[in-house]
Coordinates of C-alpha atoms (C1' of nucleotides) in Angstrom, one line a residue:
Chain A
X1 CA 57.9 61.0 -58.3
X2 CA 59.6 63.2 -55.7
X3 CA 58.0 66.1 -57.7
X4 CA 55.0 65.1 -57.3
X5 CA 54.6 63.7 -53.4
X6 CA 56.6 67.7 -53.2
X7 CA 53.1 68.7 -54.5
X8 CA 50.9 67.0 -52.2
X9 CA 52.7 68.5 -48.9
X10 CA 53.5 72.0 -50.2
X11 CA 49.4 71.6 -50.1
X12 CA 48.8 70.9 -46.6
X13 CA 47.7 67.4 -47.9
X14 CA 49.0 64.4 -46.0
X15 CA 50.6 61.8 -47.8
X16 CA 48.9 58.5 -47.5
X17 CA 49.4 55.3 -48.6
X18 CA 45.8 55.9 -51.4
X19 CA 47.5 59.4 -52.4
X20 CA 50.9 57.2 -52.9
X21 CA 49.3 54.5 -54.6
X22 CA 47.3 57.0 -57.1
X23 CA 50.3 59.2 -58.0
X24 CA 51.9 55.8 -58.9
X25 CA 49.1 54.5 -61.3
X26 CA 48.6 57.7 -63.1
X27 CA 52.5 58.2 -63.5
X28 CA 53.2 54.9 -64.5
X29 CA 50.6 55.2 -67.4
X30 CA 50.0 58.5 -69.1
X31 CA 46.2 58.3 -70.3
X32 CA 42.8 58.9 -69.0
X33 CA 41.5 57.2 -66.6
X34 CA 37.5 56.6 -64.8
X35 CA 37.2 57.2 -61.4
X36 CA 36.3 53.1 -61.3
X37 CA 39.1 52.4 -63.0
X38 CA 41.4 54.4 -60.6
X39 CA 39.6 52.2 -57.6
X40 CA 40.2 49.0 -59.4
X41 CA 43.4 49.4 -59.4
X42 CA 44.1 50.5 -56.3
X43 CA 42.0 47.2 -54.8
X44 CA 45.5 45.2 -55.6
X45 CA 47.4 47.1 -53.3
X46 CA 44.5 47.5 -50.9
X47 CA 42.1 45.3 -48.7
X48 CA 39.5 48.4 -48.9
X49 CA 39.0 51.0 -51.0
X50 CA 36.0 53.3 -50.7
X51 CA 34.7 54.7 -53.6
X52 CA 34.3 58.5 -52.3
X53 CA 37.9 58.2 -51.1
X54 CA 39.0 57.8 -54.6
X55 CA 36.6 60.3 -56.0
X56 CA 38.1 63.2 -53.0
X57 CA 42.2 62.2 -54.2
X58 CA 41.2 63.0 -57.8
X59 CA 39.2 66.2 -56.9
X60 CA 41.8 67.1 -54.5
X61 CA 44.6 66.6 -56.9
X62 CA 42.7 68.5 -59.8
X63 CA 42.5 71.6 -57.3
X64 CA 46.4 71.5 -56.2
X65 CA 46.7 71.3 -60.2
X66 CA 48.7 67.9 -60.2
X67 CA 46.3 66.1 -62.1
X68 CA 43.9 67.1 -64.6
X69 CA 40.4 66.1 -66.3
X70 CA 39.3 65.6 -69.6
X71 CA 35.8 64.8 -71.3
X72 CA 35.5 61.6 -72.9
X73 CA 33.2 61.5 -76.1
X74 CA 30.1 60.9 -73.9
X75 CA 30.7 63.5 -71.3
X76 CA 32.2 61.7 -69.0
X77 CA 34.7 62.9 -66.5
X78 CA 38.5 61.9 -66.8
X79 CA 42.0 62.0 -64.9
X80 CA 44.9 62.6 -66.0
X81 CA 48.7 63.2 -64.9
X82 CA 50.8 65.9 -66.7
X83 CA 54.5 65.7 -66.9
X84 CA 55.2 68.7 -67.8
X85 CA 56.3 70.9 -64.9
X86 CA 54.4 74.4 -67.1
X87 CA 51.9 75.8 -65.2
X88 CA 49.7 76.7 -68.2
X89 CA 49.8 74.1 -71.4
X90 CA 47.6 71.9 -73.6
X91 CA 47.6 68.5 -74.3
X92 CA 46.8 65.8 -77.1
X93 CA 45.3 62.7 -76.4
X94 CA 44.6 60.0 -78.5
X95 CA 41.7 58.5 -79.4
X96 CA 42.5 54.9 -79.2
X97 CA 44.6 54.1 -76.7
X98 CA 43.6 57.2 -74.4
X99 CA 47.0 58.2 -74.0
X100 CA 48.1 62.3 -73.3
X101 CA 51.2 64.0 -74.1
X102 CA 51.5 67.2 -73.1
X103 CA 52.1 70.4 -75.7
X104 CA 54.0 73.5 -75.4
X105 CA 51.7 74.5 -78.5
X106 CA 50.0 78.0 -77.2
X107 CA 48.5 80.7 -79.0
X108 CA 47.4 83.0 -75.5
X109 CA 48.8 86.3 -77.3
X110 CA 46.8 85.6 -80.5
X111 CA 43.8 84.8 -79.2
X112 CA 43.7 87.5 -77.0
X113 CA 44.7 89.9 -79.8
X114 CA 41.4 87.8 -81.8
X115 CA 39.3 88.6 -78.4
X116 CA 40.0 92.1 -78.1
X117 CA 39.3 92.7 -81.7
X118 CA 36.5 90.9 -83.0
X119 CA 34.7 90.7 -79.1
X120 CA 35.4 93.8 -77.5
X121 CA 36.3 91.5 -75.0
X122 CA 39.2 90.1 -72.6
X123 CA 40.8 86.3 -72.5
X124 CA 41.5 85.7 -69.3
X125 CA 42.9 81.6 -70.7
X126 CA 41.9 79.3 -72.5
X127 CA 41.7 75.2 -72.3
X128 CA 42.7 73.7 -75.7
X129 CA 42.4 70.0 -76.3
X130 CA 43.6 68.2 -79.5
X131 CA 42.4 64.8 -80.4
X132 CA 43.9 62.3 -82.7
X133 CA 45.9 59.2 -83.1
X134 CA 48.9 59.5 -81.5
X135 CA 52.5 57.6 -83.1
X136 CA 52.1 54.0 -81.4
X137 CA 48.5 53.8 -83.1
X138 CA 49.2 55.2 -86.1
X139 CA 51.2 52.6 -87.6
X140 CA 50.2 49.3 -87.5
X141 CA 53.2 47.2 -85.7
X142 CA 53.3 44.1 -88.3
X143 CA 55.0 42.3 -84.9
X144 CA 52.3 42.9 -82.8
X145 CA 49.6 40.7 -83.3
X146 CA 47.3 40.8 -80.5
Chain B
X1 CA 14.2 79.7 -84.5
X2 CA 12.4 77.6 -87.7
X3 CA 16.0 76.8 -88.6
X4 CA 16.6 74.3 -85.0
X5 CA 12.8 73.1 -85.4
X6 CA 14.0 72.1 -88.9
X7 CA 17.1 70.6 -86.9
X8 CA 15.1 68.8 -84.8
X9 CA 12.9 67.1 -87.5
X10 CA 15.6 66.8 -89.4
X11 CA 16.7 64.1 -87.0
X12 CA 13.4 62.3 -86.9
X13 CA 12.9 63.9 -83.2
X14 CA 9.5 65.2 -82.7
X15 CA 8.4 68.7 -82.3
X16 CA 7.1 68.5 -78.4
X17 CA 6.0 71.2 -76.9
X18 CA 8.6 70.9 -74.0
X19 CA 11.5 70.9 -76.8
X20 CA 10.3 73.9 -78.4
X21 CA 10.4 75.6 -74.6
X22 CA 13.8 74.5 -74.8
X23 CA 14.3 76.1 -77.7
X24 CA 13.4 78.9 -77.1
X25 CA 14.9 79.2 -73.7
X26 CA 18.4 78.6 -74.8
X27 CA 17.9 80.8 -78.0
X28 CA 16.4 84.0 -76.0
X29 CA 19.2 84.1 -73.7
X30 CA 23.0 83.0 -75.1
X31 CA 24.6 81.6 -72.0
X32 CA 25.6 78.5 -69.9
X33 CA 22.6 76.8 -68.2
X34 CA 22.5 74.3 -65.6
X35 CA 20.0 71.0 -66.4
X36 CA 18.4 72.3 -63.2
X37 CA 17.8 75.5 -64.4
X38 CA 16.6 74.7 -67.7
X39 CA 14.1 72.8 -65.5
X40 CA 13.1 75.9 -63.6
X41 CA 12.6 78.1 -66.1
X42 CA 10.2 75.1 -68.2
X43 CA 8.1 74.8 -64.8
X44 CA 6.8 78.4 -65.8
X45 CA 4.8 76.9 -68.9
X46 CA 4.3 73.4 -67.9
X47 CA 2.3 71.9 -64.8
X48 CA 4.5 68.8 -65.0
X49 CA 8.4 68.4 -65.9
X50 CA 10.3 65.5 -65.3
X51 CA 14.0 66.1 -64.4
X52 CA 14.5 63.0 -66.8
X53 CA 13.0 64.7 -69.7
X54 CA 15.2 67.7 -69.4
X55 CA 18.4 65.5 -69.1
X56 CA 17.2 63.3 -72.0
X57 CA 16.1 66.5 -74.0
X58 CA 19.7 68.3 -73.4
X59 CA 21.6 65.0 -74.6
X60 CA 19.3 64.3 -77.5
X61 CA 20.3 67.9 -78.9
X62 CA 23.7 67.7 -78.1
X63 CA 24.0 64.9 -80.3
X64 CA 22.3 66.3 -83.3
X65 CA 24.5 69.3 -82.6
X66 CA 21.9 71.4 -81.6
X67 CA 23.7 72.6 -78.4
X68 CA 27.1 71.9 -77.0
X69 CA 28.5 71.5 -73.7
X70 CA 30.5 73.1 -71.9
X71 CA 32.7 72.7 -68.3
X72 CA 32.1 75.3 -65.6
X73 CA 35.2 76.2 -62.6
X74 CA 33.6 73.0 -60.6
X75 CA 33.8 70.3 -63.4
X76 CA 29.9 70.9 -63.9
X77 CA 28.6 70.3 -67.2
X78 CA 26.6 73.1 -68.4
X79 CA 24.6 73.5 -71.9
X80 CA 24.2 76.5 -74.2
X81 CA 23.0 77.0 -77.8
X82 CA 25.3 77.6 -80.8
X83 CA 24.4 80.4 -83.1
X84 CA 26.5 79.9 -85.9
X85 CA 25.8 77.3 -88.3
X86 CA 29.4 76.4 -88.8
X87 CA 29.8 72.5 -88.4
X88 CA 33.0 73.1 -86.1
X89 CA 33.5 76.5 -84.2
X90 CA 34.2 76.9 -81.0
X91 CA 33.0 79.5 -77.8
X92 CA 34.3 82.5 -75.8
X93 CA 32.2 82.2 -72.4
X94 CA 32.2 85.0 -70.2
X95 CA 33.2 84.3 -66.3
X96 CA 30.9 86.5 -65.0
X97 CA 27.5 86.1 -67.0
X98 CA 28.3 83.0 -68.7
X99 CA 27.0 84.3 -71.8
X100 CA 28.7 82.3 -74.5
X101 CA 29.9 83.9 -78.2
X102 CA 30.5 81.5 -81.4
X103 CA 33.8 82.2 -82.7
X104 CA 35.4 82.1 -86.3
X105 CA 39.0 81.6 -84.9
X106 CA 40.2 78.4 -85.8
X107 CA 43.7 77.2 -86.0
X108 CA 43.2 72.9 -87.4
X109 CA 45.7 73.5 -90.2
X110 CA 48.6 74.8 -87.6
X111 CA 48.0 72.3 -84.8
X112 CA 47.7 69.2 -87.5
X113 CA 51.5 70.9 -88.7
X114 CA 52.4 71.2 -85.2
X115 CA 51.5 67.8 -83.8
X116 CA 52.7 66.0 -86.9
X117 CA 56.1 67.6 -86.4
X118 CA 56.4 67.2 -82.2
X119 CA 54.7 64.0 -81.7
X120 CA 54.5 62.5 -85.2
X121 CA 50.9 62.1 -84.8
X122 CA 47.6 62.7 -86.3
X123 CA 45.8 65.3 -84.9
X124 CA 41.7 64.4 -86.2
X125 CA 39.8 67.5 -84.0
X126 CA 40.5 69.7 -81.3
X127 CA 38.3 71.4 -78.9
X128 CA 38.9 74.7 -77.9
X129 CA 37.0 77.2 -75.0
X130 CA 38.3 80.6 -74.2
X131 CA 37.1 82.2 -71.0
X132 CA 37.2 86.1 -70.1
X133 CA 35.3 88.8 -69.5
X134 CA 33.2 90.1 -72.3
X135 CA 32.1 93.6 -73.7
X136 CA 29.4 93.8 -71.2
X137 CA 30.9 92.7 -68.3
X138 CA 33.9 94.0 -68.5
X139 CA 33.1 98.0 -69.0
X140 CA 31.2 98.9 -65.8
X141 CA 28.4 101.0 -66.7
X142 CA 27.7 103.9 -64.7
X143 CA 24.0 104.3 -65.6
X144 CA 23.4 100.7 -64.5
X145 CA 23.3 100.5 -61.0
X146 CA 21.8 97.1 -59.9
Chain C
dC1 C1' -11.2 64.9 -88.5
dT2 C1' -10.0 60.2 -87.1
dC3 C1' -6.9 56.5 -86.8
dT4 C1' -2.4 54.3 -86.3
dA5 C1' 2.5 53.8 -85.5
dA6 C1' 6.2 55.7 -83.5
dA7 C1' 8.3 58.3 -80.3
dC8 C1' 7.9 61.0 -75.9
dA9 C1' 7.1 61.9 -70.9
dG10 C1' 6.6 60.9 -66.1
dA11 C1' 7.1 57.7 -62.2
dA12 C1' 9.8 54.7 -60.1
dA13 C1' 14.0 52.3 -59.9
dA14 C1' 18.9 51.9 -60.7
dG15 C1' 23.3 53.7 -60.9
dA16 C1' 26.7 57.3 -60.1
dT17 C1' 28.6 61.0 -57.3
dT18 C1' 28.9 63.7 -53.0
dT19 C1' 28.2 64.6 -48.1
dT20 C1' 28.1 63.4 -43.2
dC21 C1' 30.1 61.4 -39.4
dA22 C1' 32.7 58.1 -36.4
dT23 C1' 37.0 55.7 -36.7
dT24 C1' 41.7 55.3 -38.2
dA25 C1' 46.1 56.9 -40.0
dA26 C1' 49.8 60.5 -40.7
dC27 C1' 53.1 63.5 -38.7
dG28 C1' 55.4 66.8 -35.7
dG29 C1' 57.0 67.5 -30.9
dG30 C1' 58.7 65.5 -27.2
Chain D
dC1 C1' 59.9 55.7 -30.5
dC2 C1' 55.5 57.3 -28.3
dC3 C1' 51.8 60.7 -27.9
dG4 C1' 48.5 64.2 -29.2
dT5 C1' 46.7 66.9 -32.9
dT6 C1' 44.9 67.1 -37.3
dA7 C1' 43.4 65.3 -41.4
dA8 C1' 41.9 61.1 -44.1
dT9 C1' 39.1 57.1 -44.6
dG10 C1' 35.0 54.0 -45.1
dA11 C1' 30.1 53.3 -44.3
dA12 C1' 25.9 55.0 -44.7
dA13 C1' 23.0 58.5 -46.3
dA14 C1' 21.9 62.1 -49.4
dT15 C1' 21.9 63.9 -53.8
dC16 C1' 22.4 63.9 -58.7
dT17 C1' 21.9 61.5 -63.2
dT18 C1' 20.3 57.7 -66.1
dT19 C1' 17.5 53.8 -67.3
dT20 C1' 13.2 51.1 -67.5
dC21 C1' 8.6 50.8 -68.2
dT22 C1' 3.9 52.2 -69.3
dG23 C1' 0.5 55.6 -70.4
dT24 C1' 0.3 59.8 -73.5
dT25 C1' 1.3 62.8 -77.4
dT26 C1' 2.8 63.7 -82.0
dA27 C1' 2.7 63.3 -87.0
dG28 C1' 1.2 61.5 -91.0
dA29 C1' -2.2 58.7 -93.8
dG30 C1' -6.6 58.2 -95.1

DNA sequence: CTCTAAACAGAAAAGATTTTCATTAACGGG
DNA sequence: CCCGTTAATGAAAATCTTTTCTGTTTAGAG
């Protein structure tokens, strides 16, 4: 948590009570989440919430690179919080319950090596993005029965 | 070019004559285009384009597979047309023309290995965009001087 | 070629996202 | 702790994207 508030002042961001609140909700759950859904939440701690205020944290946050984004499966735009402290790395997210863990699974030399060979060309990076069930959805819990 | 009309009757979609400028469009130049562009260029041939038909158009061959999308720096959406007839490939877009090249390098086998093992999950599909500078763009050419 | 059914296209409206601007909150220096 | 500076916030407006609805076009049958 420390980390992360670190993050917001090393970028000449202030840290408000929204920013607070936002770090909290994406660190407390590790999956995707709609801008509206962000807002919702944030309306229990909060009297008023606009809705471009919530938009700016998450654009703000993708730009200091403490949050990320990922496309759901109809093009829409999500947020996510990575854990790991790499400044380059993938993740896998999971299809059913939208949750992301982050990967040290990177293949930068060999596809640049592929590039340079079969493109004439030059990677610069690459964004990787697995999808899949992850372990809780895999296997059905016989004591959960909701 | 008969092979994506084929597509797009394939997919009980009609053969307008705005989808064929499409079409054509996306096939005579290999690179990322903005809805708004797409727009621009169709105004050349047609009196009347709605902004609705292009979105509707770009969506509607997305999900036949037709063209895919792809995010720009921004978080902009942008659409380009796949050459290869592969089911799943993915692209190398270039940073500086935004052309876009279909790829053969795919790694499912190792990642489905790799997330098994790490996270004990099931990795179903990954998506993967590799960004650079390609053999144009990145060999400046004295005779061109524009 | 004409007719018919189904799908398309544009206009207008609705919904989502971003910008503008006046007010409020954060934070460093007294 | 209080004040002044600077940035953040919400409301409203602007812009972008999607949906709804109705007249038009396509494609296939005859």
């Amino acid at each position: 948590m420390e980390y992360y508030l670190n993050i917001i002042k090393q970028n000449n961001l202030k840290l408000t009570l929204r920013r607070i609140a936002v770090i909290k909700l994406l660190l407390n759950e590790h999956r995707l989440f709609t801008v509206a859904e962000v807002r919702h939440r944030l309306k229990n701690d909060f009297s008023r919430v606009g809705l471009p205020t919530v938009y700016r944290i998450l654009q703000q946050f993708r730009e200091i690179g403490l949050v990320q984004t990922a496309l759901s499966a109809n093009d829409h735009l999500r947020y996510f919080i990575c854990t790991s402290r790499k400044h380059d790395h993938h993740h896998f997210i999971c299809s059913q319950c939208d949750r992301v863990y982050c990967l040290d699974y990177c293949q930068q030399n060999q596809i640049e090596k592929y590039i340079e060979t079969e493109l004439h060309a030059r990677a610069d990076y690459h964004y990787l993005q697995i999808v899949g069930l992850c372990e809780h959805c895999r296997l059905p819990k016989a004591q959960d029965s909701d």
